[in-house]
Structure formats: C-alpha cells, structure tokens
Amino acid sequence: MTTQINVSIIGASGYSGGELLRLLSSRNDICINHVTAHTSIGKQVEDVFPQLAGRVELEFESFEAGRNGDSDVVFIALPSGEAMNIVPLLKSGERIIDLGGDFRLSSAEVYEQFYRHHHTSSHLLTQAVYGLPELNKELIAQARLVANPGCYPTSAILALLPALRSNLVASTGIVINSLSGTSGAGKSASLEMSFSEINENIRAYKIGTHQHIPEIEQALSQASGKTVSVSFVPHLVPMTRGIYTTIHADLQQSIDEQDLFALYKEYYARAPFVRIKQHIPQIKDVAYTNFCDIGFVIEKRTKKLIIISVLDNLLKGAAGQAMQNMNIMFGLPETEGFFPSSITNKLVEENVYV
C-alpha cells in the first residue's frame, strides 16, 4: 500500500479542480506537487481559493510536458477536448484520471458526433477504463487511464443498474429528466449563465443531442448485456450544485416496493457511497458529500418504475468520484479521505471492500 501519493492537478482553478484541491489537501497521505491553470498562471492558490489559505501553499503553473514527472497520479480537470492532447505527453509511470469526457466513449466517431471535436488520441480509447467504481472497481484498480464519469450519467447509471441487470425493466423506452445546478457548466463566463438569465428560471437544453446520452447508453448496455436506449432531457435550475434525476422505465415483472428496496440494498451492499432510500430523496441530503441517494415509486396504474437519484455534481459527479477512483487505483479503501478513519476501519473489518 502506498504511504504517500504525489499528485498533480491540471486545470486546478476551475470548480472541479478547486474541489480536488480541497479534498486532497486535507489528507496526510497526499502531497500535491503541481497545480496548473491557464488563466491563473503566477497566482497563489489562496488568491483564487481563499478558503485554502494555509492549506495549499502553491502557485498556479502553466502546463509543460514532463514537469509532472514526479507525480504518481495526474488529475485532468479541463473541459472536454483538452485531455486528449495532454495524456500522450504524460510520462508512462504516471496514472491519469480525466474528469472530462475525452475517454469515456469507446467510439471516436460517436465522440466526434456528440462532442463536436476531432479525437486526436483515439488509439487510447481502448486503454481507458470507465471510472464508475460501483461498476468497474476491479478494472479501475489496474488502470493507468481512468475516464471519470459525467455527473448526469453517474446519477442515471447508478439508478438503473440494478433494475436492468435483474431484467426488472425494459431496456428501451427509458425516459430520463435531470436538473442540474449551474456549477456543472464550469467557470467560463457567458450571457446565458449570468445571474439575470439563470435566476427565477428553469430551462431544458440540448434535447436529444447532449454529450452524455451515448455515455449513459454505452455503460448500461455493457453492464446489462442488452441494447439500452434512453430519452434524456437535461435542465438548468437556479442553484449552484446538485443533480436531481427522475427516470421512468417500463416494468417487465411484478414487484412490490419492499422487494424492490431489498433488491437495490443487496446490489449496492458493497458500495459505501450509494444510499437506498424508502422515501423520495432530495438534493440537500447529498450536497457537499460524495453520496448518491436513490429512491423509487412503483406506479401500478401505468406499470412504470419511477426512480429518483440525487448527487452533488462537483463531488460524486466530478472531484469526489475522482478521489474515490484514486483510492481504488492505489489500493486504499474507497472512503479514505471522506469518512473518519474509525468508520473506514469498521467498513474494512466488515469486508465491505472485498
């Protein structure tokens, strides 16, 4: 087991990068060696994130190939389209966690269709492991390159996995509606993300064209062994952080809510960050945590299963999940750095991580 993990964060001045700095700087087993940020070069971390004053005494650097060579793991917290140009420049001994979308899809053609970028590192797609711990823990442990999932897909995939793998619901005709806080759009300034446009307003966007559609379908199809198709409609709502996802799926079997609760509890028995609820979950229960809460209602009149999942888009949807993946890659309990050591030790003793 690694006693100290040396870390670099590329794109450390954004929302996800800032969350990574906050999480990692609180750990005694982590040494943050380098932080890069194109728009903040030369600034001290505490100038951009005053809450980290006295915790991270580093200066934002420009990215230069080879500079991160003393790092065990490199986090890339940049918009999609950037990591595919950076990963080939990193040294072979460095393990990589990309928080963007460049390595989540197995097909360069599908990537280019939905992300509207030419993929310059398509040869690396077969090497990347999709970094949803509740789905690919064993593969993540051995991976050099981990593609951290998107926030919307994490909420949808975790909600649907048990139902699809047990053939409880049909794999087609699935409708997903998700609401997101504005931090999911990143820090870049734009008129449509200004306070006057967002406040007291809700709007859908990218209906049928959102880049997370193929990610959701790919992960669920591979996990269930059948072709999964979804209708996905994302919405922007006037809050800073959080994902609220409501899913409608056609039931193929008769089941009551107690048995459904038991099915989900058993499926996620070894997943410390997934909590199954017997009530409708809400965002304030997961804000500033790495949890995903899942609840459901069986609508007998229409024979629909309605699943609701909630998570913090900057944590379980980004930086928290990235640290969870790092823990797995370096042989640490998934909860390291999230839970008090007494709780982590108890989970280890109970073989939750087997």
CSV table of N, CA, C and O in Angstrom, one decimal, residues 96-218:
chain,number,residue,atom,x,y,z
A,96,ILE,N,-3.4,8.4,-14.6
A,96,ILE,CA,-4.2,9.5,-15.0
A,96,ILE,C,-5.7,9.3,-14.7
A,96,ILE,O,-6.2,8.3,-15.0
A,97,ILE,N,-6.3,10.4,-14.2
A,97,ILE,CA,-7.7,10.4,-14.0
A,97,ILE,C,-8.2,11.7,-14.7
A,97,ILE,O,-7.9,12.8,-14.3
A,98,ASP,N,-9.0,11.4,-15.8
A,98,ASP,CA,-9.5,12.5,-16.6
A,98,ASP,C,-11.0,12.8,-16.2
A,98,ASP,O,-11.8,12.0,-16.3
A,99,LEU,N,-11.2,14.0,-15.7
A,99,LEU,CA,-12.6,14.4,-15.3
A,99,LEU,C,-13.4,14.9,-16.5
A,99,LEU,O,-14.6,15.1,-16.3
A,100,GLY,N,-12.8,15.1,-17.7
A,100,GLY,CA,-13.6,15.5,-18.8
A,100,GLY,C,-14.1,14.3,-19.6
A,100,GLY,O,-14.0,13.1,-19.1
A,101,GLY,N,-14.7,14.5,-20.8
A,101,GLY,CA,-15.3,13.4,-21.5
A,101,GLY,C,-14.5,12.7,-22.6
A,101,GLY,O,-15.1,11.9,-23.3
A,102,ASP,N,-13.2,13.0,-22.7
A,102,ASP,CA,-12.5,12.6,-23.9
A,102,ASP,C,-12.3,11.1,-24.0
A,102,ASP,O,-12.1,10.6,-25.1
A,103,PHE,N,-12.3,10.4,-22.8
A,103,PHE,CA,-12.0,8.9,-22.9
A,103,PHE,C,-13.2,8.1,-22.4
A,103,PHE,O,-13.0,6.9,-22.1
A,104,ARG,N,-14.3,8.7,-22.3
A,104,ARG,CA,-15.5,7.9,-21.7
A,104,ARG,C,-16.1,7.0,-22.8
A,104,ARG,O,-16.7,6.0,-22.4
A,105,LEU,N,-16.1,7.4,-24.0
A,105,LEU,CA,-16.7,6.6,-25.1
A,105,LEU,C,-15.7,5.7,-25.8
A,105,LEU,O,-14.6,6.1,-26.0
A,106,SER,N,-16.2,4.5,-26.2
A,106,SER,CA,-15.3,3.6,-26.9
A,106,SER,C,-15.1,3.9,-28.3
A,106,SER,O,-14.2,3.4,-29.0
A,107,SER,N,-16.0,4.7,-28.9
A,107,SER,CA,-16.0,5.0,-30.3
A,107,SER,C,-15.6,6.5,-30.6
A,107,SER,O,-16.3,7.4,-30.1
A,108,ALA,N,-14.6,6.7,-31.4
A,108,ALA,CA,-14.2,8.0,-31.7
A,108,ALA,C,-15.2,8.7,-32.6
A,108,ALA,O,-15.4,9.9,-32.4
A,109,GLU,N,-15.9,7.9,-33.4
A,109,GLU,CA,-16.9,8.5,-34.3
A,109,GLU,C,-18.1,9.0,-33.4
A,109,GLU,O,-18.6,10.1,-33.7
A,110,VAL,N,-18.5,8.3,-32.4
A,110,VAL,CA,-19.6,8.7,-31.6
A,110,VAL,C,-19.2,10.0,-30.8
A,110,VAL,O,-19.9,10.9,-30.6
A,111,TYR,N,-17.9,9.9,-30.3
A,111,TYR,CA,-17.4,11.1,-29.6
A,111,TYR,C,-17.5,12.3,-30.4
A,111,TYR,O,-17.9,13.4,-30.0
A,112,GLU,N,-17.0,12.2,-31.7
A,112,GLU,CA,-17.0,13.4,-32.5
A,112,GLU,C,-18.4,13.9,-32.9
A,112,GLU,O,-18.6,15.1,-33.0
A,113,GLN,N,-19.3,13.0,-32.9
A,113,GLN,CA,-20.7,13.3,-33.2
A,113,GLN,C,-21.3,14.2,-32.1
A,113,GLN,O,-22.0,15.2,-32.4
A,114,PHE,N,-21.1,13.7,-30.9
A,114,PHE,CA,-21.7,14.4,-29.7
A,114,PHE,C,-20.9,15.5,-29.1
A,114,PHE,O,-21.5,16.5,-28.6
A,115,TYR,N,-19.6,15.4,-29.1
A,115,TYR,CA,-18.8,16.4,-28.5
A,115,TYR,C,-18.3,17.5,-29.5
A,115,TYR,O,-17.8,18.5,-29.2
A,116,ARG,N,-18.4,17.1,-30.8
A,116,ARG,CA,-18.1,18.1,-31.9
A,116,ARG,C,-16.6,18.5,-31.9
A,116,ARG,O,-16.2,19.6,-32.1
A,117,HIS,N,-15.7,17.5,-31.5
A,117,HIS,CA,-14.3,17.7,-31.6
A,117,HIS,C,-13.7,16.5,-32.4
A,117,HIS,O,-14.2,15.4,-32.2
A,118,HIS,N,-12.7,16.8,-33.1
A,118,HIS,CA,-11.9,15.6,-33.7
A,118,HIS,C,-11.1,15.0,-32.6
A,118,HIS,O,-10.4,15.7,-31.8
A,119,HIS,N,-11.2,13.7,-32.4
A,119,HIS,CA,-10.4,13.0,-31.4
A,119,HIS,C,-9.0,12.7,-31.8
A,119,HIS,O,-8.8,11.9,-32.7
A,120,THR,N,-8.1,13.4,-31.2
A,120,THR,CA,-6.7,13.2,-31.6
A,120,THR,C,-5.9,12.1,-31.0
A,120,THR,O,-4.8,11.8,-31.3
A,121,SER,N,-6.6,11.4,-30.0
A,121,SER,CA,-5.9,10.3,-29.3
A,121,SER,C,-6.8,9.1,-29.3
A,121,SER,O,-7.0,8.4,-28.3
A,122,SER,N,-7.5,8.8,-30.4
A,122,SER,CA,-8.4,7.7,-30.5
A,122,SER,C,-7.8,6.3,-30.2
A,122,SER,O,-8.4,5.4,-29.7
A,123,HIS,N,-6.4,6.2,-30.3
A,123,HIS,CA,-5.7,5.0,-30.1
A,123,HIS,C,-5.7,4.7,-28.6
A,123,HIS,O,-5.4,3.5,-28.2
A,124,LEU,N,-6.0,5.7,-27.7
A,124,LEU,CA,-6.0,5.4,-26.3
A,124,LEU,C,-7.4,5.0,-25.7
A,124,LEU,O,-7.5,4.7,-24.6
A,125,LEU,N,-8.4,5.1,-26.6
A,125,LEU,CA,-9.8,4.8,-26.1
A,125,LEU,C,-9.9,3.3,-25.6
A,125,LEU,O,-10.6,3.1,-24.6
A,126,THR,N,-9.2,2.4,-26.2
A,126,THR,CA,-9.3,1.0,-25.7
A,126,THR,C,-8.5,0.8,-24.4
A,126,THR,O,-8.8,-0.2,-23.7
A,127,GLN,N,-7.6,1.7,-24.1
A,127,GLN,CA,-6.9,1.6,-22.8
A,127,GLN,C,-7.6,2.2,-21.6
A,127,GLN,O,-7.3,1.9,-20.5
A,128,ALA,N,-8.5,3.1,-21.9
A,128,ALA,CA,-9.2,3.8,-20.8
A,128,ALA,C,-10.2,3.0,-20.2
A,128,ALA,O,-10.9,2.2,-20.8
A,129,VAL,N,-10.3,3.1,-18.8
A,129,VAL,CA,-11.3,2.4,-18.1
A,129,VAL,C,-12.4,3.4,-17.6
A,129,VAL,O,-12.0,4.5,-17.1
A,130,TYR,N,-13.6,3.0,-17.8
A,130,TYR,CA,-14.7,3.9,-17.4
A,130,TYR,C,-14.8,3.9,-15.8
A,130,TYR,O,-15.0,2.8,-15.2
A,131,GLY,N,-14.6,5.1,-15.2
A,131,GLY,CA,-14.3,5.1,-13.8
A,131,GLY,C,-15.6,5.2,-12.9
A,131,GLY,O,-15.6,6.1,-12.0
A,132,LEU,N,-16.5,4.4,-13.1
A,132,LEU,CA,-17.7,4.3,-12.2
A,132,LEU,C,-17.3,3.2,-11.2
A,132,LEU,O,-17.5,2.0,-11.5
A,133,PRO,N,-16.9,3.5,-10.0
A,133,PRO,CA,-16.5,2.5,-9.0
A,133,PRO,C,-17.5,1.3,-8.8
A,133,PRO,O,-17.1,0.2,-8.6
A,134,GLU,N,-18.8,1.7,-8.7
A,134,GLU,CA,-19.8,0.7,-8.5
A,134,GLU,C,-20.0,-0.3,-9.6
A,134,GLU,O,-20.7,-1.3,-9.5
A,135,LEU,N,-19.3,0.0,-10.7
A,135,LEU,CA,-19.5,-0.8,-11.9
A,135,LEU,C,-18.1,-1.5,-12.3
A,135,LEU,O,-18.1,-2.7,-12.7
A,136,ASN,N,-17.0,-0.8,-12.2
A,136,ASN,CA,-15.8,-1.3,-12.7
A,136,ASN,C,-14.6,-1.2,-11.7
A,136,ASN,O,-13.5,-1.0,-12.1
A,137,LYS,N,-14.9,-1.6,-10.5
A,137,LYS,CA,-13.9,-1.4,-9.4
A,137,LYS,C,-12.6,-2.2,-9.8
A,137,LYS,O,-11.5,-1.7,-9.6
A,138,GLU,N,-12.7,-3.4,-10.2
A,138,GLU,CA,-11.6,-4.3,-10.4
A,138,GLU,C,-10.7,-3.7,-11.6
A,138,GLU,O,-9.5,-3.7,-11.5
A,139,LEU,N,-11.4,-3.2,-12.6
A,139,LEU,CA,-10.7,-2.7,-13.8
A,139,LEU,C,-10.0,-1.3,-13.4
A,139,LEU,O,-8.9,-1.1,-13.8
A,140,ILE,N,-10.7,-0.5,-12.6
A,140,ILE,CA,-10.1,0.7,-12.1
A,140,ILE,C,-8.8,0.5,-11.3
A,140,ILE,O,-7.8,1.2,-11.5
A,141,ALA,N,-8.8,-0.5,-10.5
A,141,ALA,CA,-7.6,-0.8,-9.7
A,141,ALA,C,-6.4,-1.1,-10.5
A,141,ALA,O,-5.3,-0.8,-10.1
A,142,GLN,N,-6.5,-1.6,-11.7
A,142,GLN,CA,-5.4,-1.9,-12.6
A,142,GLN,C,-5.1,-0.9,-13.6
A,142,GLN,O,-4.1,-1.0,-14.4
A,143,ALA,N,-5.9,0.1,-13.8
A,143,ALA,CA,-5.9,1.0,-14.9
A,143,ALA,C,-4.8,2.0,-14.8
A,143,ALA,O,-4.4,2.5,-13.7
A,144,ARG,N,-4.2,2.4,-15.9
A,144,ARG,CA,-3.4,3.6,-16.0
A,144,ARG,C,-4.2,4.9,-16.3
A,144,ARG,O,-3.9,5.9,-15.7
A,145,LEU,N,-5.2,4.7,-17.1
A,145,LEU,CA,-6.0,5.9,-17.6
A,145,LEU,C,-7.5,5.6,-17.2
A,145,LEU,O,-8.1,4.7,-17.7
A,146,VAL,N,-8.0,6.4,-16.3
A,146,VAL,CA,-9.4,6.3,-15.9
A,146,VAL,C,-10.2,7.5,-16.4
A,146,VAL,O,-9.8,8.6,-16.2
A,147,ALA,N,-11.3,7.2,-17.0
A,147,ALA,CA,-12.2,8.2,-17.5
A,147,ALA,C,-13.3,8.4,-16.5
A,147,ALA,O,-14.2,7.6,-16.3
A,148,ASN,N,-13.2,9.5,-15.7
A,148,ASN,CA,-14.2,9.8,-14.7
A,148,ASN,C,-15.5,10.1,-15.3
A,148,ASN,O,-15.6,10.8,-16.3
A,149,PRO,N,-16.6,9.4,-14.8
A,149,PRO,CA,-17.9,9.6,-15.5
A,149,PRO,C,-18.4,11.0,-15.3
A,149,PRO,O,-18.0,11.8,-14.5
A,150,GLY,N,-19.4,11.4,-16.2
A,150,GLY,CA,-20.1,12.6,-16.1
A,150,GLY,C,-21.1,12.6,-14.9
A,150,GLY,O,-21.4,11.6,-14.4
A,151,CYS,N,-21.5,13.8,-14.5
A,151,CYS,CA,-22.4,13.9,-13.4
A,151,CYS,C,-23.8,13.4,-13.7
A,151,CYS,O,-24.4,12.6,-13.0
A,152,TYR,N,-24.3,13.8,-14.9
A,152,TYR,CA,-25.6,13.3,-15.3
A,152,TYR,C,-25.6,11.7,-15.4
A,152,TYR,O,-26.5,11.0,-14.9
A,153,PRO,N,-24.6,11.2,-16.2
A,153,PRO,CA,-24.5,9.7,-16.3
A,153,PRO,C,-24.4,9.0,-15.0
A,153,PRO,O,-25.0,7.9,-14.8
A,154,THR,N,-23.6,9.5,-14.0
A,154,THR,CA,-23.5,8.8,-12.7
A,154,THR,C,-24.9,8.7,-12.1
A,154,THR,O,-25.2,7.6,-11.6
A,155,SER,N,-25.6,9.8,-12.1
A,155,SER,CA,-27.0,9.7,-11.4
A,155,SER,C,-27.9,8.7,-12.2
A,155,SER,O,-28.7,8.0,-11.5
A,156,ALA,N,-27.8,8.7,-13.5
A,156,ALA,CA,-28.7,7.8,-14.2
A,156,ALA,C,-28.3,6.3,-14.2
A,156,ALA,O,-29.1,5.4,-14.0
A,157,ILE,N,-27.0,6.1,-14.4
A,157,ILE,CA,-26.5,4.7,-14.4
A,157,ILE,C,-26.7,4.0,-13.1
A,157,ILE,O,-27.2,2.9,-13.0
A,158,LEU,N,-26.3,4.7,-12.0
A,158,LEU,CA,-26.5,4.1,-10.6
A,158,LEU,C,-27.9,3.8,-10.4
A,158,LEU,O,-28.3,2.8,-9.7
A,159,ALA,N,-28.8,4.7,-10.8
A,159,ALA,CA,-30.3,4.5,-10.6
A,159,ALA,C,-30.8,3.3,-11.3
A,159,ALA,O,-31.7,2.6,-10.8
A,160,LEU,N,-30.3,3.0,-12.5
A,160,LEU,CA,-30.9,2.0,-13.4
A,160,LEU,C,-30.2,0.6,-13.4
A,160,LEU,O,-30.8,-0.4,-13.7
A,161,LEU,N,-28.9,0.6,-12.9
A,161,LEU,CA,-28.2,-0.7,-13.0
A,161,LEU,C,-28.9,-1.9,-12.4
A,161,LEU,O,-29.0,-2.9,-13.0
A,162,PRO,N,-29.3,-1.8,-11.1
A,162,PRO,CA,-30.0,-3.0,-10.5
A,162,PRO,C,-31.2,-3.4,-11.3
A,162,PRO,O,-31.5,-4.6,-11.4
A,163,ALA,N,-32.0,-2.5,-11.7
A,163,ALA,CA,-33.3,-2.8,-12.4
A,163,ALA,C,-33.0,-3.5,-13.7
A,163,ALA,O,-33.7,-4.4,-14.1
A,164,LEU,N,-32.0,-2.9,-14.5
A,164,LEU,CA,-31.7,-3.5,-15.8
A,164,LEU,C,-31.0,-4.9,-15.7
A,164,LEU,O,-31.4,-5.8,-16.4
A,165,ARG,N,-30.1,-5.0,-14.7
A,165,ARG,CA,-29.4,-6.3,-14.6
A,165,ARG,C,-30.3,-7.4,-14.1
A,165,ARG,O,-29.9,-8.6,-14.3
A,166,SER,N,-31.3,-7.1,-13.4
A,166,SER,CA,-32.3,-8.1,-12.9
A,166,SER,C,-33.4,-8.3,-13.9
A,166,SER,O,-34.4,-9.0,-13.6
A,167,ASN,N,-33.4,-7.6,-15.1
A,167,ASN,CA,-34.5,-7.7,-16.1
A,167,ASN,C,-35.8,-7.2,-15.5
A,167,ASN,O,-36.9,-7.7,-15.9
A,168,LEU,N,-35.7,-6.3,-14.5
A,168,LEU,CA,-37.0,-5.8,-13.9
A,168,LEU,C,-37.7,-4.8,-14.9
A,168,LEU,O,-38.9,-4.7,-14.9
A,169,VAL,N,-36.9,-4.1,-15.6
A,169,VAL,CA,-37.4,-3.1,-16.5
A,169,VAL,C,-37.0,-3.3,-18.0
A,169,VAL,O,-35.9,-3.9,-18.2
A,170,ALA,N,-37.7,-2.8,-18.9
A,170,ALA,CA,-37.4,-2.9,-20.3
A,170,ALA,C,-36.1,-2.0,-20.6
A,170,ALA,O,-35.9,-1.0,-20.0
A,171,SER,N,-35.3,-2.4,-21.5
A,171,SER,CA,-34.1,-1.7,-21.9
A,171,SER,C,-34.3,-0.6,-22.9
A,171,SER,O,-33.4,0.2,-23.2
A,172,THR,N,-35.6,-0.5,-23.4
A,172,THR,CA,-35.9,0.6,-24.3
A,172,THR,C,-37.1,1.4,-23.7
A,172,THR,O,-37.7,1.0,-22.8
A,173,GLY,N,-37.2,2.6,-24.3
A,173,GLY,CA,-38.3,3.5,-23.8
A,173,GLY,C,-38.1,4.1,-22.5
A,173,GLY,O,-39.0,4.6,-21.8
A,174,ILE,N,-36.8,4.1,-22.0
A,174,ILE,CA,-36.5,4.7,-20.7
A,174,ILE,C,-36.4,6.3,-20.9
A,174,ILE,O,-35.7,6.8,-21.8
A,175,VAL,N,-37.1,7.0,-20.0
A,175,VAL,CA,-37.1,8.4,-20.1
A,175,VAL,C,-36.4,9.0,-18.9
A,175,VAL,O,-36.7,8.6,-17.7
A,176,ILE,N,-35.4,9.8,-19.1
A,176,ILE,CA,-34.6,10.4,-18.0
A,176,ILE,C,-34.7,11.9,-18.1
A,176,ILE,O,-34.3,12.5,-19.1
A,177,ASN,N,-35.1,12.5,-17.0
A,177,ASN,CA,-35.1,14.0,-16.9
A,177,ASN,C,-34.2,14.4,-15.7
A,177,ASN,O,-34.4,13.8,-14.6
A,178,SER,N,-33.2,15.3,-16.0
A,178,SER,CA,-32.3,15.6,-14.9
A,178,SER,C,-32.2,17.2,-14.8
A,178,SER,O,-32.2,17.9,-15.8
A,179,LEU,N,-32.1,17.6,-13.5
A,179,LEU,CA,-32.0,19.0,-13.2
A,179,LEU,C,-30.6,19.2,-12.7
A,179,LEU,O,-30.1,18.4,-11.8
A,180,SER,N,-29.9,20.3,-13.1
A,180,SER,CA,-28.5,20.5,-12.7
A,180,SER,C,-28.3,21.9,-12.2
A,180,SER,O,-28.9,22.9,-12.7
A,181,GLY,N,-27.5,22.0,-11.2
A,181,GLY,CA,-27.0,23.4,-10.7
A,181,GLY,C,-26.0,24.0,-11.7
A,181,GLY,O,-25.5,23.3,-12.6
A,182,THR,N,-25.8,25.2,-11.7
A,182,THR,CA,-25.1,26.0,-12.7
A,182,THR,C,-23.6,25.7,-12.6
A,182,THR,O,-22.9,25.9,-13.6
A,183,SER,N,-23.0,25.1,-11.5
A,183,SER,CA,-21.6,24.8,-11.5
A,183,SER,C,-21.2,23.8,-12.5
A,183,SER,O,-20.0,23.6,-12.8
A,184,GLY,N,-22.2,23.0,-12.9
A,184,GLY,CA,-21.9,21.9,-13.9
A,184,GLY,C,-21.4,22.5,-15.2
A,184,GLY,O,-20.8,21.8,-16.0
A,185,ALA,N,-21.7,23.8,-15.5
A,185,ALA,CA,-21.3,24.4,-16.7
A,185,ALA,C,-19.9,24.9,-16.7
A,185,ALA,O,-19.4,25.4,-17.7
A,186,GLY,N,-19.2,24.8,-15.5
A,186,GLY,CA,-17.9,25.4,-15.4
A,186,GLY,C,-17.8,26.9,-15.1
A,186,GLY,O,-18.9,27.5,-15.0
A,187,LYS,N,-16.6,27.4,-15.1
A,187,LYS,CA,-16.4,28.8,-14.7
A,187,LYS,C,-16.4,29.8,-15.8
A,187,LYS,O,-16.5,31.0,-15.6
A,188,SER,N,-16.4,29.3,-17.1
A,188,SER,CA,-16.3,30.2,-18.2
A,188,SER,C,-17.5,31.2,-18.2
A,188,SER,O,-18.7,30.7,-18.1
A,189,ALA,N,-17.3,32.4,-18.4
A,189,ALA,CA,-18.4,33.4,-18.4
A,189,ALA,C,-19.1,33.4,-19.7
A,189,ALA,O,-18.6,33.2,-20.8
A,190,SER,N,-20.5,33.5,-19.6
A,190,SER,CA,-21.3,33.6,-20.8
A,190,SER,C,-22.6,34.3,-20.4
A,190,SER,O,-23.0,34.2,-19.2
A,191,LEU,N,-23.3,34.9,-21.4
A,191,LEU,CA,-24.5,35.6,-21.1
A,191,LEU,C,-25.6,34.6,-20.5
A,191,LEU,O,-26.3,34.9,-19.6
A,192,GLU,N,-25.7,33.5,-21.2
A,192,GLU,CA,-26.8,32.5,-20.8
A,192,GLU,C,-26.6,32.0,-19.4
A,192,GLU,O,-27.5,31.5,-18.8
A,193,MET,N,-25.3,32.1,-18.8
A,193,MET,CA,-25.1,31.6,-17.5
A,193,MET,C,-25.0,32.7,-16.5
A,193,MET,O,-24.7,32.5,-15.3
A,194,SER,N,-25.4,33.9,-16.9
A,194,SER,CA,-25.3,35.1,-16.0
A,194,SER,C,-26.5,35.0,-15.0
A,194,SER,O,-27.5,34.3,-15.2
A,195,PHE,N,-26.4,35.7,-13.9
A,195,PHE,CA,-27.4,35.7,-12.8
A,195,PHE,C,-28.7,36.0,-13.3
A,195,PHE,O,-29.8,35.4,-13.0
A,196,SER,N,-28.8,37.1,-14.2
A,196,SER,CA,-30.1,37.6,-14.7
A,196,SER,C,-30.8,36.5,-15.5
A,196,SER,O,-32.0,36.5,-15.6
A,197,GLU,N,-30.0,35.7,-16.2
A,197,GLU,CA,-30.6,34.7,-17.1
A,197,GLU,C,-31.0,33.4,-16.3
A,197,GLU,O,-32.0,32.8,-16.6
A,198,ILE,N,-30.3,33.1,-15.2
A,198,ILE,CA,-30.5,31.9,-14.5
A,198,ILE,C,-31.5,32.0,-13.4
A,198,ILE,O,-32.4,31.2,-13.1
A,199,ASN,N,-31.4,33.2,-12.7
A,199,ASN,CA,-32.3,33.4,-11.5
A,199,ASN,C,-33.8,33.3,-11.9
A,199,ASN,O,-34.2,33.9,-12.9
A,200,GLU,N,-34.5,32.7,-11.0
A,200,GLU,CA,-36.0,32.5,-11.2
A,200,GLU,C,-36.4,31.9,-12.5
A,200,GLU,O,-37.4,32.3,-13.1
A,201,ASN,N,-35.6,31.0,-13.0
A,201,ASN,CA,-35.8,30.4,-14.3
A,201,ASN,C,-35.4,28.9,-14.3
A,201,ASN,O,-34.5,28.5,-13.5
A,202,ILE,N,-36.0,28.2,-15.1
A,202,ILE,CA,-35.6,26.8,-15.4
A,202,ILE,C,-35.7,26.6,-16.9
A,202,ILE,O,-36.7,27.0,-17.5
A,203,ARG,N,-34.7,26.0,-17.5
A,203,ARG,CA,-34.8,25.7,-18.9
A,203,ARG,C,-34.2,24.4,-19.3
A,203,ARG,O,-33.1,24.0,-18.7
A,204,ALA,N,-34.8,23.7,-20.2
A,204,ALA,CA,-34.2,22.5,-20.8
A,204,ALA,C,-33.2,22.9,-21.9
A,204,ALA,O,-33.3,24.0,-22.4
A,205,TYR,N,-32.2,22.0,-22.2
A,205,TYR,CA,-31.2,22.3,-23.2
A,205,TYR,C,-30.7,21.1,-23.8
A,205,TYR,O,-30.8,20.0,-23.3
A,206,LYS,N,-30.1,21.2,-25.0
A,206,LYS,CA,-29.5,20.1,-25.7
A,206,LYS,C,-30.4,18.8,-25.7
A,206,LYS,O,-29.9,17.7,-25.5
A,207,ILE,N,-31.7,19.0,-26.0
A,207,ILE,CA,-32.6,17.9,-26.0
A,207,ILE,C,-32.3,16.9,-27.2
A,207,ILE,O,-32.3,17.4,-28.3
A,208,GLY,N,-32.0,15.7,-26.9
A,208,GLY,CA,-31.6,14.7,-27.9
A,208,GLY,C,-30.2,14.8,-28.4
A,208,GLY,O,-29.8,13.9,-29.2
A,209,THR,N,-29.5,15.8,-28.0
A,209,THR,CA,-28.1,15.9,-28.5
A,209,THR,C,-27.0,16.0,-27.4
A,209,THR,O,-25.9,16.2,-27.7
A,210,HIS,N,-27.4,15.9,-26.2
A,210,HIS,CA,-26.5,16.1,-25.1
A,210,HIS,C,-25.4,15.0,-25.1
A,210,HIS,O,-25.6,13.8,-25.4
A,211,GLN,N,-24.2,15.4,-24.9
A,211,GLN,CA,-23.0,14.5,-25.0
A,211,GLN,C,-23.0,13.4,-24.0
A,211,GLN,O,-22.3,12.4,-24.2
A,212,HIS,N,-23.9,13.5,-23.0
A,212,HIS,CA,-23.9,12.4,-22.0
A,212,HIS,C,-24.9,11.2,-22.4
A,212,HIS,O,-24.9,10.2,-21.8
A,213,ILE,N,-25.6,11.4,-23.5
A,213,ILE,CA,-26.5,10.4,-23.9
A,213,ILE,C,-25.8,9.1,-24.3
A,213,ILE,O,-26.1,8.0,-23.8
A,214,PRO,N,-24.8,9.1,-25.2
A,214,PRO,CA,-24.1,7.9,-25.5
A,214,PRO,C,-23.3,7.3,-24.3
A,214,PRO,O,-23.1,6.1,-24.3
A,215,GLU,N,-22.9,8.1,-23.4
A,215,GLU,CA,-22.2,7.6,-22.2
A,215,GLU,C,-23.1,6.8,-21.4
A,215,GLU,O,-22.8,5.7,-20.9
A,216,ILE,N,-24.4,7.3,-21.2
A,216,ILE,CA,-25.4,6.5,-20.4
A,216,ILE,C,-25.7,5.2,-21.1
A,216,ILE,O,-25.7,4.1,-20.5
A,217,GLU,N,-26.0,5.3,-22.4
A,217,GLU,CA,-26.4,4.1,-23.1
A,217,GLU,C,-25.3,3.1,-23.2
A,217,GLU,O,-25.5,1.9,-23.1
A,218,GLN,N,-24.0,3.5,-23.4
A,218,GLN,CA,-22.9,2.6,-23.5
A,218,GLN,C,-22.7,1.9,-22.2
A,218,GLN,O,-22.5,0.6,-22.2
